[in-house]
Amino acid sequence: MAVRQGPNHISTQRIRIAQLAKKNPNRVFTALHHYIDLQWMYEAYILTRKDGAVGIDEVTAKEYKVNLNENLQNLLERFKSKRYRAPLIKRVHIPKGNKTGPIGITTFEDKILQRAVAMVLEQIYEQDFHDFSYGFRPGRSQHMALKAVRDGLWKKDGYWVLSVDVKGYFDNINHKHLRGFLDQRVRDGVIRRMIDKWLKAGITEQGQVTYSDVGTPQGGVVSPLISNVFLHHVLDNWFEEAVLPRMVGRAQIVRFADDFLILFSREDDARRVLDVLPKRFSKYGLEIHPEKTRLVRMYPPIPRRGQKPQGRKRETLDFLGFTLYWGKLRNGKWAVLPKTSRGRLIRCLKVISAWCRSNMHRKIKHQSEDLAKKLMGHYQYYGVSFNHRSMGYFHFQTRRIWKYWLSRRSGKKHLSWESFARKTERHPLPQPRITKSFMNS
């Protein structure tokens, strides 16, 4: 059976689910899996990354494509007949600051099915999620969250910021509470049983298989949506319904996945929330990190009308890899500006150094091509206006690291900048560039 490739059918189905969810916010969906047909599976396949790491079955996207129609049909039948078994998740560790963090890698086929289910759930929960939630949602990004923080700090008196760190969030999501939250919107037996299978899937690492009744693997396609649903109930709804009505001054929250800031116009409001937040999270099996969670006083150097001059040292705020600080514009006015956070800059340079070390014997042309891709990826995220200095520093240090490892491969203790320039003149690295504006919405 050939798969139809027209998008109209999928779009119509998505719109219908979204309209039903939006029309009745209290509706519980009991019949959803019938939307997932062969064409829906094909669309999920199109949206699934083809260059990701392979799972425990070692099947690549290219191999899966050979008999694509048959594979998708077989996958669909196993899913709807409840015969599908979630495969073991391969755990690997990636650099994260001064340590490493775990991510889970599932099979390519499982990624397709997770994408298909996520496509259904997304239409429902996009109608429920609040505007201040930006993580892993269509049409939203980290940069939009940063701008929301900027706008909040620019308001007349909103300078107290509660920066919160949740300990091991993805590893500690309580399955019982999660199922209760999902029950409020989705009770389709086929889909819910599939989600349970993913939550219970074993994790394999160095030949050992472990199972857990808490957590959802980072790296799974459906995991970001599930984690958003959990915090939507634990944090977002609680903030809107219980916290805001009790505030004396103004308050707002900006959340990207488990990274969130709460902005206050009054210190007493901020300290009241800081006191009760750990209790709220512990109720659902989560823990607020006491040392990494802090209250920051963000204020412009020059007081606005009616405010007293501040004698304390100005503080900065780290969020999503950037450090936000008050800086002066060319017109003499003060504004909240971004720069790459020191910790993230160090981490990125360590990745560059490790790569150069393991690839130093390759041809310079090929090294340059790969390094250029890494630099362009860095510019794409950190290339926001007013971040020129950090970008220039990253570019210079990348060249310095490359020069050092080229010296090592030639057996010399030192390679002069002149010699390095001659070696690489035909393959220069791209200069820093601004790819996004921080000032314009």
XYZ file of C-alpha atoms in Angstrom:
441
model
C 0.000 0.000 0.000
C 1.536 3.324 -1.073
C 1.573 6.200 1.351
C -0.120 9.395 0.234
C 2.224 12.307 0.623
C -0.241 15.183 0.542
C -0.258 17.317 3.701
C -3.929 18.373 3.557
C -5.270 15.301 5.332
C -2.857 15.669 8.260
C -3.454 19.397 8.573
C -7.225 18.929 8.653
C -6.963 16.280 11.359
C -4.628 18.407 13.456
C -6.922 21.419 13.183
C -9.917 19.336 14.202
C -8.182 18.043 17.370
C -6.992 21.546 18.269
C -10.447 23.053 17.766
C -12.084 20.422 19.962
C -9.514 21.014 22.706
C -9.796 24.787 22.528
C -13.597 24.825 22.443
C -13.856 22.847 25.678
C -10.831 23.199 28.021
C -12.319 20.562 30.340
C -12.901 17.938 27.684
C -11.299 14.531 28.259
C -10.331 12.800 25.003
C -11.052 9.060 25.023
C -10.724 8.328 21.295
C -7.611 9.721 19.638
C -5.584 6.853 18.226
C -7.842 6.542 15.167
C -6.315 9.794 13.882
C -2.997 7.985 13.546
C -3.197 6.258 10.165
C -0.561 5.357 7.585
C -0.340 8.878 6.236
C 0.032 10.236 9.779
C 2.904 7.773 10.309
C 4.518 8.908 7.092
C 4.339 12.530 8.243
C 5.918 11.476 11.550
C 8.694 9.780 9.569
C 9.309 12.976 7.578
C 9.615 15.003 10.788
C 12.006 12.546 12.451
C 15.712 13.374 12.310
C 17.602 11.058 9.972
C 21.130 11.816 11.218
C 20.683 10.896 14.875
C 22.558 8.158 16.704
C 21.205 4.636 16.249
C 19.487 2.709 19.037
C 20.139 -0.787 20.330
C 18.907 -2.405 17.081
C 21.631 -0.521 15.123
C 19.119 0.244 12.333
C 19.830 3.531 10.553
C 17.291 5.829 8.905
C 18.723 4.861 5.518
C 18.178 1.160 6.187
C 14.658 1.768 7.498
C 13.761 3.659 4.323
C 14.501 0.682 2.060
C 11.105 -0.883 2.820
C 9.482 2.242 4.207
C 5.835 1.511 3.380
C 5.989 -2.017 4.776
C 7.863 -0.859 7.871
C 5.388 1.929 8.623
C 2.388 -0.333 8.033
C 3.840 -2.966 10.343
C 4.624 -0.361 12.994
C 1.093 1.055 12.787
C -0.508 -2.380 13.165
C 1.628 -3.267 16.188
C 0.819 0.074 17.791
C -2.962 -0.189 17.356
C -3.113 -3.872 18.318
C -1.091 -3.047 21.463
C 1.609 -5.547 20.423
C 4.308 -2.899 20.136
C 7.007 -3.191 22.788
C 9.074 -0.174 23.709
C 12.757 -0.982 23.047
C 15.529 -0.557 25.584
C 16.990 2.919 25.716
C 20.712 3.280 25.168
C 22.166 5.754 27.651
C 25.171 7.886 26.730
C 26.775 10.800 28.527
C 27.506 14.199 26.992
C 29.528 17.118 28.422
C 27.506 19.415 30.671
C 29.506 22.102 32.429
C 32.304 20.520 34.452
C 30.619 17.119 34.354
C 28.568 14.984 31.980
C 24.830 14.563 31.652
C 22.916 11.450 30.473
C 20.688 11.303 27.414
C 18.696 8.371 26.116
C 18.870 7.074 22.562
C 16.024 4.930 21.298
C 15.601 3.177 17.950
C 14.705 5.030 14.770
C 11.396 3.170 14.553
C 10.530 4.143 18.125
C 11.328 7.774 17.346
C 8.773 7.674 14.517
C 6.062 6.301 16.778
C 6.886 8.790 19.539
C 6.654 11.582 16.970
C 3.264 10.314 15.765
C 1.852 10.261 19.309
C 3.401 13.640 20.125
C 1.732 15.113 17.029
C -1.659 14.176 18.502
C -0.976 15.306 22.060
C 0.568 18.566 20.898
C -2.706 19.728 19.350
C -4.464 19.320 22.698
C -1.876 20.738 25.061
C -0.977 23.701 22.873
C -4.452 24.972 23.719
C -3.745 24.558 27.444
C -0.160 25.750 27.848
C 0.399 29.319 29.047
C 2.047 32.038 26.973
C 5.012 32.254 29.365
C 6.025 28.652 28.568
C 8.528 28.571 25.686
C 10.315 25.212 25.839
C 9.918 22.634 23.071
C 6.821 24.222 21.616
C 6.133 24.962 17.926
C 6.981 28.522 16.933
C 8.770 29.263 20.215
C 12.458 29.405 21.110
C 15.043 30.241 23.771
C 15.518 33.682 22.235
C 11.829 34.471 22.665
C 12.113 33.507 26.336
C 15.148 35.786 26.714
C 13.247 38.679 25.180
C 10.353 38.058 27.552
C 12.773 38.400 30.476
C 14.189 41.565 28.920
C 10.728 43.066 28.563
C 9.875 42.170 32.146
C 13.005 43.852 33.487
C 12.302 46.972 31.457
C 8.975 47.527 33.161
C 8.721 50.322 35.672
C 9.665 48.473 38.840
C 10.119 44.762 38.106
C 13.665 44.118 39.257
C 13.575 41.230 41.745
C 14.250 37.958 39.927
C 13.971 34.476 41.406
C 16.325 32.186 39.472
C 15.298 28.582 40.154
C 17.208 25.339 39.618
C 15.321 22.021 39.775
C 17.505 19.063 40.757
C 17.556 16.361 38.067
C 14.128 17.279 36.765
C 13.822 14.762 33.912
C 15.147 11.939 36.094
C 12.650 12.598 38.886
C 9.285 13.055 37.185
C 6.858 11.032 39.284
C 4.937 8.594 37.071
C 1.921 8.408 39.370
C 1.448 12.166 39.393
C 2.101 12.330 35.645
C -0.623 9.791 34.946
C -3.002 11.837 37.085
C -2.220 14.960 35.084
C -2.682 13.143 31.765
C -6.026 11.762 32.973
C -7.397 15.287 33.023
C -7.137 15.520 29.228
C -6.221 12.210 27.563
C -7.689 8.786 28.394
C -7.347 7.078 25.040
C -6.380 3.517 26.022
C -4.013 2.848 23.123
C -2.078 6.084 23.508
C -1.951 5.972 27.303
C -0.744 2.369 27.275
C 1.983 3.369 24.830
C 3.107 6.236 27.048
C 3.292 3.826 29.985
C 5.482 1.495 27.949
C 7.875 4.336 27.171
C 8.002 5.385 30.812
C 8.767 1.820 31.898
C 11.295 1.094 29.139
C 14.573 -0.217 30.498
C 17.814 1.710 30.162
C 20.945 -0.083 29.025
C 24.398 1.215 29.890
C 27.664 -0.701 29.687
C 25.820 -4.006 29.459
C 23.612 -3.336 32.490
C 19.834 -2.887 32.189
C 17.975 -0.854 34.793
C 14.326 0.075 35.282
C 12.856 2.975 37.208
C 9.415 4.105 38.326
C 10.375 7.784 38.052
C 11.785 9.974 35.307
C 11.552 10.264 31.556
C 14.674 9.850 29.385
C 16.208 13.018 27.998
C 16.513 12.614 24.241
C 13.161 10.919 23.684
C 10.869 12.572 21.142
C 7.804 12.522 23.398
C 9.723 13.352 26.608
C 9.786 17.163 26.153
C 6.001 17.256 25.740
C 5.450 15.016 28.756
C 7.791 17.141 30.859
C 5.914 20.276 29.802
C 2.605 18.703 30.833
C 4.045 17.871 34.255
C 5.342 21.389 34.957
C 2.195 22.896 33.449
C 0.285 21.429 36.389
C 2.960 21.602 39.082
C 4.163 25.139 38.358
C 2.325 27.074 35.649
C -1.280 26.574 36.750
C -0.300 26.952 40.409
C 1.435 30.247 39.657
C -1.536 31.598 37.713
C -4.272 30.393 40.060
C -2.676 30.469 43.527
C 0.370 32.766 43.453
C -0.625 35.776 41.327
C -3.858 36.557 43.242
C -1.832 36.764 46.475
C 0.866 39.105 45.166
C 0.902 42.698 46.405
C 2.923 43.890 43.419
C 3.364 42.650 39.875
C 4.865 39.243 39.097
C 5.485 37.176 35.982
C 7.163 33.906 35.103
C 9.247 32.919 32.064
C 9.818 29.193 31.604
C 11.791 27.160 29.069
C 11.328 23.471 29.967
C 12.677 23.141 33.528
C 14.613 26.432 33.386
C 12.494 29.291 34.688
C 12.706 32.745 36.205
C 10.072 34.588 38.224
C 10.145 38.399 38.102
C 8.725 40.520 40.917
C 8.204 44.210 41.488
C 8.463 43.766 45.278
C 11.044 41.991 47.404
C 8.523 40.767 49.972
C 6.515 39.013 47.245
C 9.680 37.363 45.938
C 10.699 36.066 49.356
C 7.242 34.669 50.056
C 7.346 32.654 46.826
C 10.943 31.577 47.493
C 9.788 30.216 50.840
C 6.829 28.217 49.517
C 8.261 27.016 46.161
C 10.311 24.093 47.601
C 7.232 22.841 49.451
C 5.163 22.961 46.275
C 7.733 20.992 44.274
C 8.406 18.418 47.011
C 4.692 17.595 46.997
C 5.227 16.147 43.500
C 8.572 14.467 44.101
C 10.811 17.297 42.877
C 13.520 19.199 44.715
C 14.625 22.802 44.351
C 18.412 23.114 44.510
C 19.043 25.314 47.574
C 22.470 26.562 46.470
C 21.783 27.191 42.781
C 18.419 28.852 43.404
C 18.889 32.519 44.256
C 17.115 35.845 44.445
C 18.745 38.470 42.234
C 18.274 42.226 42.513
C 18.338 43.473 38.923
C 18.214 47.256 38.619
C 19.527 49.937 36.243
C 22.581 51.940 37.426
C 20.678 55.220 37.216
C 17.444 55.214 39.281
C 14.231 56.126 37.573
C 12.001 58.929 38.761
C 10.824 58.425 42.322
C 13.432 55.748 43.111
C 16.360 56.066 45.509
C 19.926 55.556 44.229
C 21.210 52.021 44.783
C 24.498 51.649 46.634
C 24.872 47.897 46.147
C 26.892 46.236 43.436
C 24.893 45.532 40.309
C 24.108 41.845 39.823
C 23.777 39.780 36.665
C 21.403 36.998 35.718
C 22.199 33.725 33.913
C 19.479 32.171 31.756
C 19.604 29.720 28.837
C 23.348 30.097 28.280
C 23.363 33.894 28.431
C 24.255 36.379 31.137
C 21.862 39.328 31.287
C 23.188 42.612 32.634
C 22.428 46.329 32.574
C 24.533 48.087 29.939
C 24.568 51.490 28.296
C 23.411 51.965 24.692
C 24.963 54.391 22.216
C 22.224 56.894 22.920
C 23.254 56.953 26.580
C 20.270 55.003 27.848
C 20.572 51.900 30.022
C 19.132 48.580 28.860
C 19.203 44.872 29.688
C 21.801 43.289 27.388
C 23.000 39.709 26.776
C 26.403 38.073 26.597
C 27.447 34.443 26.486
C 27.668 33.138 30.042
C 31.172 32.305 31.225
C 30.313 28.700 32.047
C 28.759 28.071 28.639
C 31.700 29.726 26.863
C 34.177 27.499 28.685
C 32.097 24.422 27.917
C 31.927 25.231 24.199
C 35.690 25.795 24.003
C 36.340 22.472 25.746
C 34.252 20.770 23.059
C 36.305 22.522 20.355
C 39.579 21.476 22.003
C 38.497 17.837 22.338
C 37.442 17.779 18.694
C 40.695 19.342 17.465
C 42.715 16.852 19.467
C 40.952 13.813 18.004
C 40.965 15.205 14.441
C 44.384 16.897 14.262
C 45.817 14.368 11.751
C 43.094 14.974 9.159
C 43.706 17.256 6.194
C 43.489 20.954 7.053
C 40.747 21.424 4.467
C 38.524 18.851 6.147
C 39.296 20.187 9.620
C 38.401 23.688 8.487
C 35.098 22.570 6.982
C 33.993 20.846 10.186
C 35.199 23.655 12.437
C 33.326 26.138 10.255
C 30.111 24.181 10.834
C 30.696 24.234 14.587
C 31.341 27.972 14.544
C 28.258 28.661 12.446
C 26.167 26.599 14.881
C 27.572 28.686 17.747
C 26.842 31.928 15.888
C 23.317 30.776 15.126
C 22.488 30.552 18.834
C 24.786 33.063 20.527
C 24.918 35.564 17.661
C 22.500 38.033 19.227
C 22.994 41.777 19.097
C 25.268 43.258 21.800
C 27.139 39.949 22.155
C 29.996 40.942 19.814
C 32.752 40.691 22.416
C 31.921 37.144 23.505
C 31.545 36.075 19.885
C 34.920 37.576 18.975
C 36.530 35.883 21.966
C 35.080 32.504 20.951
C 36.357 32.926 17.375
C 39.856 33.904 18.557
C 40.095 31.070 21.069
C 38.906 28.558 18.466
C 41.727 29.650 16.155
C 44.209 29.518 19.036
C 43.123 25.981 19.981
C 43.302 24.867 16.354
C 46.783 26.363 16.053
C 47.909 24.526 19.213
C 46.814 21.111 17.971
C 48.272 21.689 14.503
C 51.566 22.364 16.282
C 51.282 19.068 18.133
C 50.784 17.041 14.992
C 53.897 18.470 13.372
C 55.956 17.602 16.434
C 56.863 21.224 17.094
C 56.518 22.879 20.456
C 55.365 26.121 18.892
C 53.709 27.126 15.636
C 53.933 30.847 14.958
C 50.854 32.778 13.958
C 52.517 33.536 10.618
C 53.018 29.842 9.898
C 49.505 29.073 11.053
C 48.130 31.769 8.749
C 50.008 30.291 5.779
C 48.726 26.796 6.540
C 45.111 27.905 6.816
C 44.914 30.870 4.412
C 42.989 28.831 1.844
C 40.566 27.573 4.487
C 39.727 30.454 6.844
C 37.199 30.064 9.619
C 34.015 32.169 9.356
C 34.029 35.461 11.216
C 31.528 36.113 14.026
C 28.166 37.311 12.838
C 24.983 38.536 14.438
C 22.084 36.301 13.437
C 19.350 37.584 15.766
C 18.273 40.908 17.183
C 17.852 41.140 20.929
C 16.117 44.506 20.861
C 13.325 43.863 18.392
C 10.453 41.521 19.241
